[in-house]
Amino acid sequence: MPEHAYATRTPSAETQGMSVAAMEAMELRDCLRRGDRDLARRFFRAAAKRIDVAWQLAVGADLALPQVEGPRPRSVRLVNSYVRRLLIAAERDPVVATRFVRVSALLEKPARLMTPPIAARVIAGNRRARHLAAGPSERARHERRQVVAGAGSIPVSGAGATALGAAGVRSRRQPRG
């Protein structure tokens, strides 16, 4: 974090204000326990280490906005692209939403958003979102393509599959029972 960060901008503008304040209070407490000699330097050095994650989250979020000037290295572009997809998945997936809130509140490290189970949910959530964004006619065309491509198999989801399943028609993927 730049030395002038306290004077110019802090992550509190990005919703982590209470968490940052609590972390700083704990650092101040710890510094005071060791005495008041060189207190300011010790406190600001320790606080900077503790709030670095919040600072990085704030800067990364800012750089996701096209009107914000500044370099966008590949790592920032990749993370912002992933976060955009993560937020789409979080709209319908409470597990992804909870993890995002915990990271935003600084209760968990940002790497916890990229664990394989969360990444899989992000991928699945974006597939569902694209499927839902496509109108009913687009979904119907997609299901018809599945039928044709499957050489007679029927889609295993959707209203068409439900209706055909109720009529006793089975897909090759559905077990007889």
CSV table of N, CA and C in Angstrom, one decimal:
chain,number,residue,atom,x,y,z
A,1,MET,N,0.9,-1.2,0.0
A,1,MET,CA,0.0,0.0,0.0
A,1,MET,C,0.9,1.2,0.0
A,2,PRO,N,0.6,2.2,-0.8
A,2,PRO,CA,1.4,3.4,-0.8
A,2,PRO,C,1.4,4.1,0.5
A,3,GLU,N,2.5,4.8,0.8
A,3,GLU,CA,2.6,5.5,2.1
A,3,GLU,C,1.5,6.6,2.3
A,4,HIS,N,1.1,7.2,1.2
A,4,HIS,CA,0.1,8.3,1.3
A,4,HIS,C,-1.3,7.8,1.3
A,5,ALA,N,-1.5,6.5,1.4
A,5,ALA,CA,-2.9,5.9,1.3
A,5,ALA,C,-3.8,6.5,2.4
A,6,TYR,N,-3.3,6.7,3.6
A,6,TYR,CA,-4.2,7.2,4.6
A,6,TYR,C,-4.7,8.6,4.3
A,7,ALA,N,-3.9,9.3,3.6
A,7,ALA,CA,-4.2,10.7,3.4
A,7,ALA,C,-5.1,10.9,2.1
A,8,THR,N,-5.0,9.9,1.2
A,8,THR,CA,-5.7,10.1,-0.1
A,8,THR,C,-7.0,9.3,-0.2
A,9,ARG,N,-6.9,8.0,0.2
A,9,ARG,CA,-8.1,7.2,0.0
A,9,ARG,C,-7.8,5.9,0.8
A,10,THR,N,-8.9,5.4,1.4
A,10,THR,CA,-8.8,4.2,2.1
A,10,THR,C,-9.8,3.2,1.6
A,11,PRO,N,-9.7,1.9,1.9
A,11,PRO,CA,-10.6,1.0,1.4
A,11,PRO,C,-12.0,1.1,2.0
A,12,SER,N,-12.2,2.0,3.0
A,12,SER,CA,-13.5,2.1,3.6
A,12,SER,C,-14.5,2.6,2.6
A,13,ALA,N,-14.0,3.3,1.5
A,13,ALA,CA,-15.0,3.7,0.5
A,13,ALA,C,-15.5,2.5,-0.3
A,14,GLU,N,-14.9,1.4,-0.1
A,14,GLU,CA,-15.3,0.2,-0.8
A,14,GLU,C,-16.1,-0.8,0.0
A,15,THR,N,-16.7,-0.5,1.1
A,15,THR,CA,-17.5,-1.3,2.0
A,15,THR,C,-16.8,-2.0,3.1
A,16,GLN,N,-15.5,-2.0,3.1
A,16,GLN,CA,-14.7,-2.7,4.1
A,16,GLN,C,-14.4,-1.8,5.3
A,17,GLY,N,-15.0,-0.7,5.4
A,17,GLY,CA,-14.7,0.3,6.5
A,17,GLY,C,-14.7,-0.2,7.9
A,18,MET,N,-15.7,-0.9,8.3
A,18,MET,CA,-15.8,-1.4,9.7
A,18,MET,C,-14.8,-2.5,9.9
A,19,SER,N,-14.6,-3.3,8.9
A,19,SER,CA,-13.6,-4.4,9.1
A,19,SER,C,-12.2,-3.8,9.2
A,20,VAL,N,-11.9,-2.8,8.3
A,20,VAL,CA,-10.6,-2.2,8.4
A,20,VAL,C,-10.4,-1.4,9.7
A,21,ALA,N,-11.4,-0.8,10.2
A,21,ALA,CA,-11.3,0.0,11.4
A,21,ALA,C,-11.1,-1.0,12.6
A,22,ALA,N,-11.7,-2.2,12.6
A,22,ALA,CA,-11.5,-3.2,13.6
A,22,ALA,C,-10.1,-3.7,13.6
A,23,MET,N,-9.6,-4.0,12.4
A,23,MET,CA,-8.2,-4.5,12.3
A,23,MET,C,-7.2,-3.5,12.7
A,24,GLU,N,-7.5,-2.2,12.4
A,24,GLU,CA,-6.6,-1.1,12.8
A,24,GLU,C,-6.6,-1.0,14.4
A,25,ALA,N,-7.8,-1.1,14.9
A,25,ALA,CA,-7.9,-1.0,16.4
A,25,ALA,C,-7.1,-2.1,17.1
A,26,MET,N,-7.2,-3.3,16.5
A,26,MET,CA,-6.4,-4.4,17.1
A,26,MET,C,-4.9,-4.2,17.0
A,27,GLU,N,-4.5,-3.6,15.9
A,27,GLU,CA,-3.1,-3.3,15.7
A,27,GLU,C,-2.7,-2.2,16.7
A,28,LEU,N,-3.5,-1.2,16.9
A,28,LEU,CA,-3.2,-0.1,17.8
A,28,LEU,C,-3.1,-0.7,19.2
A,29,ARG,N,-4.0,-1.6,19.6
A,29,ARG,CA,-4.0,-2.2,20.9
A,29,ARG,C,-2.7,-3.0,21.1
A,30,ASP,N,-2.3,-3.7,20.1
A,30,ASP,CA,-1.0,-4.5,20.2
A,30,ASP,C,0.2,-3.6,20.3
A,31,CYS,N,0.2,-2.5,19.5
A,31,CYS,CA,1.3,-1.6,19.6
A,31,CYS,C,1.4,-0.9,20.9
A,32,LEU,N,0.2,-0.5,21.5
A,32,LEU,CA,0.2,0.2,22.8
A,32,LEU,C,0.7,-0.8,23.9
A,33,ARG,N,0.4,-2.0,23.8
A,33,ARG,CA,0.9,-3.0,24.8
A,33,ARG,C,2.4,-3.1,24.8
A,34,ARG,N,3.1,-2.7,23.7
A,34,ARG,CA,4.5,-2.7,23.6
A,34,ARG,C,5.1,-1.4,24.0
A,35,GLY,N,4.3,-0.4,24.4
A,35,GLY,CA,4.8,0.9,24.8
A,35,GLY,C,4.5,1.9,23.8
A,36,ASP,N,4.8,3.2,24.1
A,36,ASP,CA,4.4,4.3,23.2
A,36,ASP,C,5.7,4.8,22.5
A,37,ARG,N,6.8,4.2,22.7
A,37,ARG,CA,8.0,4.6,21.9
A,37,ARG,C,7.8,4.3,20.5
A,38,ASP,N,8.0,5.3,19.6
A,38,ASP,CA,7.9,5.2,18.2
A,38,ASP,C,6.6,4.6,17.7
A,39,LEU,N,5.5,4.9,18.5
A,39,LEU,CA,4.2,4.4,18.3
A,39,LEU,C,3.6,4.6,16.9
A,40,ALA,N,3.7,5.8,16.4
A,40,ALA,CA,3.1,6.1,15.1
A,40,ALA,C,3.7,5.2,14.0
A,41,ARG,N,5.0,5.2,14.0
A,41,ARG,CA,5.7,4.4,12.9
A,41,ARG,C,5.3,2.9,13.0
A,42,ARG,N,5.4,2.4,14.2
A,42,ARG,CA,5.0,0.9,14.5
A,42,ARG,C,3.6,0.7,14.1
A,43,PHE,N,2.7,1.5,14.5
A,43,PHE,CA,1.3,1.3,14.2
A,43,PHE,C,1.0,1.4,12.7
A,44,PHE,N,1.5,2.4,12.0
A,44,PHE,CA,1.2,2.5,10.6
A,44,PHE,C,1.8,1.4,9.8
A,45,ARG,N,3.0,0.9,10.2
A,45,ARG,CA,3.6,-0.2,9.5
A,45,ARG,C,2.8,-1.5,9.7
A,46,ALA,N,2.4,-1.7,10.9
A,46,ALA,CA,1.6,-2.9,11.2
A,46,ALA,C,0.2,-2.9,10.6
A,47,ALA,N,-0.4,-1.7,10.7
A,47,ALA,CA,-1.8,-1.5,10.1
A,47,ALA,C,-1.7,-1.7,8.6
A,48,ALA,N,-0.7,-1.2,7.9
A,48,ALA,CA,-0.6,-1.4,6.5
A,48,ALA,C,-0.5,-2.8,6.1
A,49,LYS,N,0.2,-3.6,6.8
A,49,LYS,CA,0.3,-5.1,6.5
A,49,LYS,C,-1.1,-5.7,6.7
A,50,ARG,N,-1.8,-5.4,7.7
A,50,ARG,CA,-3.2,-6.0,8.0
A,50,ARG,C,-4.2,-5.6,7.0
A,51,ILE,N,-4.1,-4.4,6.5
A,51,ILE,CA,-5.2,-3.9,5.6
A,51,ILE,C,-4.8,-4.0,4.1
A,52,ASP,N,-3.7,-4.6,3.8
A,52,ASP,CA,-3.3,-4.7,2.4
A,52,ASP,C,-4.3,-5.4,1.6
A,53,VAL,N,-5.0,-6.5,2.1
A,53,VAL,CA,-6.0,-7.2,1.3
A,53,VAL,C,-7.1,-6.2,1.0
A,54,ALA,N,-7.6,-5.5,1.9
A,54,ALA,CA,-8.7,-4.5,1.6
A,54,ALA,C,-8.2,-3.5,0.6
A,55,TRP,N,-7.0,-3.1,0.7
A,55,TRP,CA,-6.5,-2.1,-0.3
A,55,TRP,C,-6.5,-2.7,-1.7
A,56,GLN,N,-6.0,-3.9,-1.8
A,56,GLN,CA,-5.9,-4.6,-3.1
A,56,GLN,C,-7.4,-4.8,-3.6
A,57,LEU,N,-8.3,-5.2,-2.8
A,57,LEU,CA,-9.7,-5.3,-3.2
A,57,LEU,C,-10.3,-4.0,-3.8
A,58,ALA,N,-10.0,-3.0,-3.1
A,58,ALA,CA,-10.5,-1.6,-3.5
A,58,ALA,C,-9.9,-1.2,-4.8
A,59,VAL,N,-8.6,-1.4,-4.9
A,59,VAL,CA,-7.9,-0.9,-6.2
A,59,VAL,C,-8.4,-1.8,-7.3
A,60,GLY,N,-8.5,-3.1,-7.1
A,60,GLY,CA,-9.0,-4.0,-8.2
A,60,GLY,C,-10.4,-3.7,-8.6
A,61,ALA,N,-11.3,-3.4,-7.6
A,61,ALA,CA,-12.6,-3.0,-8.0
A,61,ALA,C,-12.7,-1.7,-8.7
A,62,ASP,N,-11.9,-0.7,-8.4
A,62,ASP,CA,-11.8,0.5,-9.1
A,62,ASP,C,-11.4,0.3,-10.6
A,63,LEU,N,-10.4,-0.5,-10.7
A,63,LEU,CA,-9.9,-0.8,-12.1
A,63,LEU,C,-10.8,-1.6,-13.0
A,64,ALA,N,-11.9,-2.1,-12.4
A,64,ALA,CA,-12.9,-2.8,-13.2
A,64,ALA,C,-13.8,-1.8,-13.9
A,65,LEU,N,-13.7,-0.5,-13.5
A,65,LEU,CA,-14.5,0.5,-14.1
A,65,LEU,C,-13.8,1.2,-15.2
A,66,PRO,N,-14.4,1.2,-16.4
A,66,PRO,CA,-13.6,1.8,-17.5
A,66,PRO,C,-13.2,3.3,-17.4
A,67,GLN,N,-14.0,4.0,-16.6
A,67,GLN,CA,-13.7,5.4,-16.5
A,67,GLN,C,-12.5,5.7,-15.5
A,68,VAL,N,-12.1,4.7,-14.8
A,68,VAL,CA,-10.9,4.9,-13.9
A,68,VAL,C,-9.6,4.7,-14.7
A,69,GLU,N,-8.8,5.7,-14.6
A,69,GLU,CA,-7.5,5.7,-15.3
A,69,GLU,C,-6.5,4.9,-14.5
A,70,GLY,N,-5.6,4.2,-15.2
A,70,GLY,CA,-4.6,3.4,-14.6
A,70,GLY,C,-4.3,2.2,-15.4
A,71,PRO,N,-3.1,1.7,-15.2
A,71,PRO,CA,-2.7,0.4,-15.9
A,71,PRO,C,-3.5,-0.7,-15.4
A,72,ARG,N,-3.8,-1.6,-16.3
A,72,ARG,CA,-4.6,-2.8,-15.9
A,72,ARG,C,-3.7,-4.0,-16.4
A,73,PRO,N,-2.8,-4.5,-15.5
A,73,PRO,CA,-2.0,-5.6,-15.9
A,73,PRO,C,-2.9,-6.9,-16.1
A,74,ARG,N,-2.4,-7.8,-16.8
A,74,ARG,CA,-3.2,-9.1,-17.1
A,74,ARG,C,-3.8,-9.6,-15.8
A,75,SER,N,-3.0,-9.7,-14.7
A,75,SER,CA,-3.6,-10.2,-13.5
A,75,SER,C,-4.8,-9.5,-13.0
A,76,VAL,N,-4.8,-8.2,-13.1
A,76,VAL,CA,-6.0,-7.4,-12.7
A,76,VAL,C,-7.2,-7.7,-13.6
A,77,ARG,N,-6.9,-7.8,-14.9
A,77,ARG,CA,-8.0,-8.0,-15.9
A,77,ARG,C,-8.6,-9.4,-15.7
A,78,LEU,N,-7.7,-10.4,-15.4
A,78,LEU,CA,-8.2,-11.8,-15.1
A,78,LEU,C,-9.0,-11.8,-13.9
A,79,VAL,N,-8.6,-11.2,-12.8
A,79,VAL,CA,-9.3,-11.3,-11.5
A,79,VAL,C,-10.6,-10.5,-11.7
A,80,ASN,N,-10.6,-9.4,-12.3
A,80,ASN,CA,-11.9,-8.6,-12.5
A,80,ASN,C,-12.9,-9.4,-13.4
A,81,SER,N,-12.4,-10.1,-14.4
A,81,SER,CA,-13.2,-10.9,-15.3
A,81,SER,C,-13.9,-12.0,-14.4
A,82,TYR,N,-13.1,-12.7,-13.6
A,82,TYR,CA,-13.6,-13.7,-12.8
A,82,TYR,C,-14.6,-13.2,-11.8
A,83,VAL,N,-14.3,-12.1,-11.1
A,83,VAL,CA,-15.2,-11.5,-10.2
A,83,VAL,C,-16.5,-11.1,-10.8
A,84,ARG,N,-16.5,-10.6,-12.0
A,84,ARG,CA,-17.7,-10.3,-12.8
A,84,ARG,C,-18.6,-11.6,-12.9
A,85,ARG,N,-17.9,-12.7,-13.3
A,85,ARG,CA,-18.7,-13.9,-13.5
A,85,ARG,C,-19.1,-14.5,-12.1
A,86,LEU,N,-18.3,-14.3,-11.1
A,86,LEU,CA,-18.6,-14.8,-9.7
A,86,LEU,C,-19.9,-14.0,-9.3
A,87,LEU,N,-20.0,-12.7,-9.5
A,87,LEU,CA,-21.2,-12.0,-9.1
A,87,LEU,C,-22.5,-12.4,-9.8
A,88,ILE,N,-22.3,-12.8,-11.1
A,88,ILE,CA,-23.4,-13.4,-11.8
A,88,ILE,C,-23.9,-14.7,-11.2
A,89,ALA,N,-23.0,-15.5,-10.8
A,89,ALA,CA,-23.3,-16.8,-10.2
A,89,ALA,C,-23.9,-16.5,-8.8
A,90,ALA,N,-23.4,-15.6,-8.1
A,90,ALA,CA,-23.9,-15.3,-6.7
A,90,ALA,C,-25.3,-14.8,-6.7
A,91,GLU,N,-25.8,-14.3,-7.8
A,91,GLU,CA,-27.2,-13.9,-7.9
A,91,GLU,C,-28.2,-15.0,-7.6
A,92,ARG,N,-27.8,-16.2,-7.9
A,92,ARG,CA,-28.7,-17.4,-7.7
A,92,ARG,C,-28.1,-18.5,-6.8
A,93,ASP,N,-26.8,-18.4,-6.5
A,93,ASP,CA,-26.2,-19.4,-5.7
A,93,ASP,C,-25.8,-18.9,-4.3
A,94,PRO,N,-26.5,-19.3,-3.3
A,94,PRO,CA,-26.2,-18.8,-1.9
A,94,PRO,C,-24.8,-19.1,-1.4
A,95,VAL,N,-24.2,-20.2,-1.9
A,95,VAL,CA,-22.9,-20.6,-1.4
A,95,VAL,C,-21.9,-19.6,-2.0
A,96,VAL,N,-22.0,-19.3,-3.3
A,96,VAL,CA,-21.1,-18.3,-3.9
A,96,VAL,C,-21.3,-17.0,-3.3
A,97,ALA,N,-22.6,-16.6,-3.0
A,97,ALA,CA,-22.9,-15.3,-2.5
A,97,ALA,C,-22.3,-15.1,-1.1
A,98,THR,N,-22.4,-16.2,-0.3
A,98,THR,CA,-21.9,-16.2,1.1
A,98,THR,C,-20.4,-16.0,1.1
A,99,ARG,N,-19.7,-16.8,0.2
A,99,ARG,CA,-18.3,-16.7,0.2
A,99,ARG,C,-17.8,-15.3,-0.2
A,100,PHE,N,-18.5,-14.7,-1.2
A,100,PHE,CA,-18.2,-13.4,-1.7
A,100,PHE,C,-18.3,-12.4,-0.5
A,101,VAL,N,-19.4,-12.5,0.2
A,101,VAL,CA,-19.7,-11.5,1.3
A,101,VAL,C,-18.6,-11.7,2.4
A,102,ARG,N,-18.2,-12.9,2.7
A,102,ARG,CA,-17.2,-13.2,3.7
A,102,ARG,C,-15.8,-12.6,3.3
A,103,VAL,N,-15.5,-12.7,2.0
A,103,VAL,CA,-14.2,-12.1,1.5
A,103,VAL,C,-14.4,-10.6,1.5
A,104,SER,N,-15.5,-10.1,1.1
A,104,SER,CA,-15.7,-8.6,1.1
A,104,SER,C,-15.6,-8.0,2.5
A,105,ALA,N,-16.0,-8.8,3.5
A,105,ALA,CA,-16.0,-8.3,4.9
A,105,ALA,C,-14.7,-8.6,5.5
A,106,LEU,N,-13.7,-9.1,4.7
A,106,LEU,CA,-12.4,-9.5,5.2
A,106,LEU,C,-12.3,-10.6,6.2
A,107,LEU,N,-13.3,-11.4,6.2
A,107,LEU,CA,-13.4,-12.6,7.1
A,107,LEU,C,-12.6,-13.8,6.5
A,108,GLU,N,-12.5,-13.8,5.2
A,108,GLU,CA,-11.7,-14.8,4.5
A,108,GLU,C,-10.8,-14.1,3.5
A,109,LYS,N,-9.8,-14.8,3.1
A,109,LYS,CA,-8.8,-14.3,2.1
A,109,LYS,C,-9.4,-14.4,0.7
A,110,PRO,N,-9.1,-13.5,-0.2
A,110,PRO,CA,-9.6,-13.5,-1.6
A,110,PRO,C,-9.4,-14.9,-2.3
A,111,ALA,N,-8.3,-15.6,-2.0
A,111,ALA,CA,-8.1,-16.8,-2.6
A,111,ALA,C,-9.2,-17.8,-2.4
A,112,ARG,N,-10.0,-17.6,-1.3
A,112,ARG,CA,-11.1,-18.5,-1.1
A,112,ARG,C,-12.2,-18.4,-2.1
A,113,LEU,N,-12.2,-17.4,-2.9
A,113,LEU,CA,-13.1,-17.2,-4.0
A,113,LEU,C,-12.8,-18.1,-5.2
A,114,MET,N,-11.5,-18.6,-5.2
A,114,MET,CA,-11.0,-19.3,-6.4
A,114,MET,C,-10.7,-20.8,-6.1
A,115,THR,N,-11.3,-21.3,-5.0
A,115,THR,CA,-11.2,-22.7,-4.8
A,115,THR,C,-11.9,-23.5,-5.8
A,116,PRO,N,-11.5,-24.7,-6.1
A,116,PRO,CA,-12.1,-25.5,-7.2
A,116,PRO,C,-13.7,-25.6,-7.0
A,117,PRO,N,-14.2,-25.9,-5.8
A,117,PRO,CA,-15.6,-26.0,-5.6
A,117,PRO,C,-16.4,-24.7,-6.0
A,118,ILE,N,-15.8,-23.5,-5.6
A,118,ILE,CA,-16.4,-22.3,-5.9
A,118,ILE,C,-16.3,-22.0,-7.4
A,119,ALA,N,-15.1,-22.2,-7.9
A,119,ALA,CA,-14.9,-22.0,-9.4
A,119,ALA,C,-15.9,-22.8,-10.2
A,120,ALA,N,-16.1,-24.1,-9.8
A,120,ALA,CA,-17.1,-24.9,-10.5
A,120,ALA,C,-18.5,-24.3,-10.4
A,121,ARG,N,-18.9,-23.8,-9.2
A,121,ARG,CA,-20.2,-23.2,-9.1
A,121,ARG,C,-20.3,-21.9,-9.9
A,122,VAL,N,-19.2,-21.2,-10.0
A,122,VAL,CA,-19.2,-19.9,-10.8
A,122,VAL,C,-19.4,-20.3,-12.3
A,123,ILE,N,-18.8,-21.4,-12.8
A,123,ILE,CA,-18.9,-21.8,-14.2
A,123,ILE,C,-20.4,-22.3,-14.4
A,124,ALA,N,-20.9,-23.1,-13.5
A,124,ALA,CA,-22.3,-23.6,-13.6
A,124,ALA,C,-23.3,-22.4,-13.5
A,125,GLY,N,-23.0,-21.5,-12.6
A,125,GLY,CA,-23.9,-20.4,-12.5
A,125,GLY,C,-24.0,-19.5,-13.7
A,126,ASN,N,-22.9,-19.4,-14.4
A,126,ASN,CA,-22.8,-18.6,-15.6
A,126,ASN,C,-23.5,-19.3,-16.8
A,127,ARG,N,-23.4,-20.6,-16.8
A,127,ARG,CA,-24.1,-21.4,-17.8
A,127,ARG,C,-25.6,-21.3,-17.6
A,128,ARG,N,-26.0,-21.4,-16.4
A,128,ARG,CA,-27.5,-21.2,-16.1
A,128,ARG,C,-27.9,-19.8,-16.5
A,129,ALA,N,-27.1,-18.8,-16.1
A,129,ALA,CA,-27.5,-17.4,-16.4
A,129,ALA,C,-27.6,-17.2,-17.9
A,130,ARG,N,-26.7,-17.8,-18.7
A,130,ARG,CA,-26.8,-17.6,-20.2
A,130,ARG,C,-28.1,-18.4,-20.7
A,131,HIS,N,-28.3,-19.5,-20.1
A,131,HIS,CA,-29.5,-20.3,-20.5
A,131,HIS,C,-30.8,-19.5,-20.2
A,132,LEU,N,-30.8,-18.9,-19.0
A,132,LEU,CA,-32.0,-18.2,-18.6
A,132,LEU,C,-32.2,-16.9,-19.4
A,133,ALA,N,-31.0,-16.3,-19.8
A,133,ALA,CA,-31.0,-15.0,-20.5
A,133,ALA,C,-31.6,-15.3,-21.9
A,134,ALA,N,-31.3,-16.5,-22.5
A,134,ALA,CA,-31.8,-16.8,-23.8
A,134,ALA,C,-33.3,-16.9,-23.6
A,135,GLY,N,-34.1,-16.4,-24.5
A,135,GLY,CA,-35.5,-16.5,-24.5
A,135,GLY,C,-36.0,-17.9,-24.6
A,136,PRO,N,-37.3,-18.1,-24.3
A,136,PRO,CA,-37.8,-19.5,-24.4
A,136,PRO,C,-37.6,-20.1,-25.8
A,137,SER,N,-37.7,-19.2,-26.8
A,137,SER,CA,-37.5,-19.8,-28.2
A,137,SER,C,-36.1,-20.3,-28.4
A,138,GLU,N,-35.1,-19.5,-27.8
A,138,GLU,CA,-33.7,-19.9,-27.9
A,138,GLU,C,-33.5,-21.2,-27.2
A,139,ARG,N,-34.1,-21.4,-26.0
A,139,ARG,CA,-34.0,-22.6,-25.2
A,139,ARG,C,-34.6,-23.8,-26.0
A,140,ALA,N,-35.7,-23.6,-26.6
A,140,ALA,CA,-36.4,-24.6,-27.4
A,140,ALA,C,-35.5,-25.0,-28.6
A,141,ARG,N,-34.9,-24.1,-29.3
A,141,ARG,CA,-34.0,-24.4,-30.4
A,141,ARG,C,-32.8,-25.2,-29.9
A,142,HIS,N,-32.3,-24.8,-28.7
A,142,HIS,CA,-31.2,-25.6,-28.1
A,142,HIS,C,-31.6,-27.0,-27.8
A,143,GLU,N,-32.8,-27.2,-27.2
A,143,GLU,CA,-33.2,-28.5,-26.9
A,143,GLU,C,-33.5,-29.4,-28.2
A,144,ARG,N,-34.0,-28.7,-29.2
A,144,ARG,CA,-34.2,-29.4,-30.5
A,144,ARG,C,-32.9,-29.9,-31.1
A,145,ARG,N,-31.8,-29.0,-31.0
A,145,ARG,CA,-30.5,-29.4,-31.5
A,145,ARG,C,-30.0,-30.5,-30.7
A,146,GLN,N,-30.3,-30.6,-29.4
A,146,GLN,CA,-29.8,-31.7,-28.6
A,146,GLN,C,-30.5,-33.0,-29.1
A,147,VAL,N,-31.8,-32.9,-29.4
A,147,VAL,CA,-32.5,-34.1,-29.9
A,147,VAL,C,-31.9,-34.6,-31.2
A,148,VAL,N,-31.7,-33.7,-32.1
A,148,VAL,CA,-31.1,-34.1,-33.4
A,148,VAL,C,-29.7,-34.6,-33.2
A,149,ALA,N,-28.9,-33.9,-32.5
A,149,ALA,CA,-27.5,-34.3,-32.3
A,149,ALA,C,-27.4,-35.6,-31.6
A,150,GLY,N,-28.4,-35.9,-30.7
A,150,GLY,CA,-28.4,-37.2,-30.0
A,150,GLY,C,-29.0,-38.3,-30.7
A,151,ALA,N,-29.3,-38.2,-32.0
A,151,ALA,CA,-29.9,-39.2,-32.8
A,151,ALA,C,-31.1,-39.9,-32.1
A,152,GLY,N,-32.0,-39.1,-31.7
A,152,GLY,CA,-33.2,-39.6,-31.2
A,152,GLY,C,-33.4,-39.5,-29.7
A,153,SER,N,-32.3,-39.1,-29.0
A,153,SER,CA,-32.4,-39.0,-27.6
A,153,SER,C,-33.2,-37.7,-27.3
A,154,ILE,N,-33.8,-37.6,-26.1
A,154,ILE,CA,-34.6,-36.4,-25.8
A,154,ILE,C,-33.8,-35.6,-24.7
A,155,PRO,N,-34.1,-34.4,-24.6
A,155,PRO,CA,-33.5,-33.6,-23.6
A,155,PRO,C,-33.9,-34.1,-22.2
A,156,VAL,N,-33.0,-34.1,-21.2
A,156,VAL,CA,-33.4,-34.7,-19.9
A,156,VAL,C,-33.8,-33.6,-19.0
A,157,SER,N,-33.9,-32.4,-19.4
A,157,SER,CA,-34.4,-31.3,-18.6
A,157,SER,C,-35.4,-30.4,-19.3
A,158,GLY,N,-36.1,-29.6,-18.6
A,158,GLY,CA,-37.0,-28.7,-19.3
A,158,GLY,C,-38.4,-29.3,-19.4
A,159,ALA,N,-39.3,-28.4,-19.9
A,159,ALA,CA,-40.7,-28.8,-20.0
A,159,ALA,C,-40.9,-30.0,-21.0
A,160,GLY,N,-40.1,-29.9,-22.1
A,160,GLY,CA,-40.3,-31.0,-23.1
A,160,GLY,C,-39.9,-32.4,-22.5
A,161,ALA,N,-38.9,-32.4,-21.7
A,161,ALA,CA,-38.4,-33.7,-21.1
A,161,ALA,C,-39.5,-34.2,-20.1
A,162,THR,N,-40.0,-33.2,-19.3
A,162,THR,CA,-41.0,-33.6,-18.4
A,162,THR,C,-42.3,-34.2,-19.0
A,163,ALA,N,-42.7,-33.5,-20.1
A,163,ALA,CA,-43.9,-34.0,-20.8
A,163,ALA,C,-43.7,-35.3,-21.5
A,164,LEU,N,-42.5,-35.5,-22.1
A,164,LEU,CA,-42.2,-36.8,-22.7
A,164,LEU,C,-42.0,-37.9,-21.7
A,165,GLY,N,-41.4,-37.5,-20.6
A,165,GLY,CA,-41.2,-38.5,-19.5
A,165,GLY,C,-42.5,-39.0,-19.0
A,166,ALA,N,-43.5,-38.1,-18.8
A,166,ALA,CA,-44.8,-38.4,-18.3
A,166,ALA,C,-45.6,-39.3,-19.3
A,167,ALA,N,-45.2,-39.2,-20.6
A,167,ALA,CA,-45.9,-40.0,-21.6
A,167,ALA,C,-45.2,-41.3,-21.8
A,168,GLY,N,-44.2,-41.6,-21.0
A,168,GLY,CA,-43.5,-42.9,-21.1
A,168,GLY,C,-42.4,-43.0,-22.0
A,169,VAL,N,-42.0,-41.8,-22.7
A,169,VAL,CA,-40.9,-41.8,-23.6
A,169,VAL,C,-39.6,-41.7,-22.8
A,170,ARG,N,-38.6,-42.5,-23.1
A,170,ARG,CA,-37.4,-42.4,-22.3
A,170,ARG,C,-36.2,-42.1,-23.2
A,171,SER,N,-35.3,-41.3,-22.6
A,171,SER,CA,-34.0,-41.0,-23.2
A,171,SER,C,-33.1,-42.2,-23.0
A,172,ARG,N,-32.1,-42.3,-23.9
A,172,ARG,CA,-31.1,-43.4,-23.7
A,172,ARG,C,-30.4,-43.2,-22.4
A,173,ARG,N,-30.3,-41.9,-21.9
A,173,ARG,CA,-29.6,-41.7,-20.7
A,173,ARG,C,-30.5,-41.9,-19.4
A,174,GLN,N,-31.8,-42.1,-19.6
A,174,GLN,CA,-32.6,-42.3,-18.5
A,174,GLN,C,-32.8,-43.8,-18.2
A,175,PRO,N,-32.5,-44.3,-17.0
A,175,PRO,CA,-32.7,-45.7,-16.7
A,175,PRO,C,-34.2,-46.1,-16.7
A,176,ARG,N,-34.4,-47.3,-17.1
A,176,ARG,CA,-35.8,-47.8,-17.0
A,176,ARG,C,-36.1,-48.2,-15.5
A,177,GLY,N,-37.3,-47.9,-15.1
A,177,GLY,CA,-37.5,-48.2,-13.7
A,177,GLY,C,-38.9,-48.4,-13.3
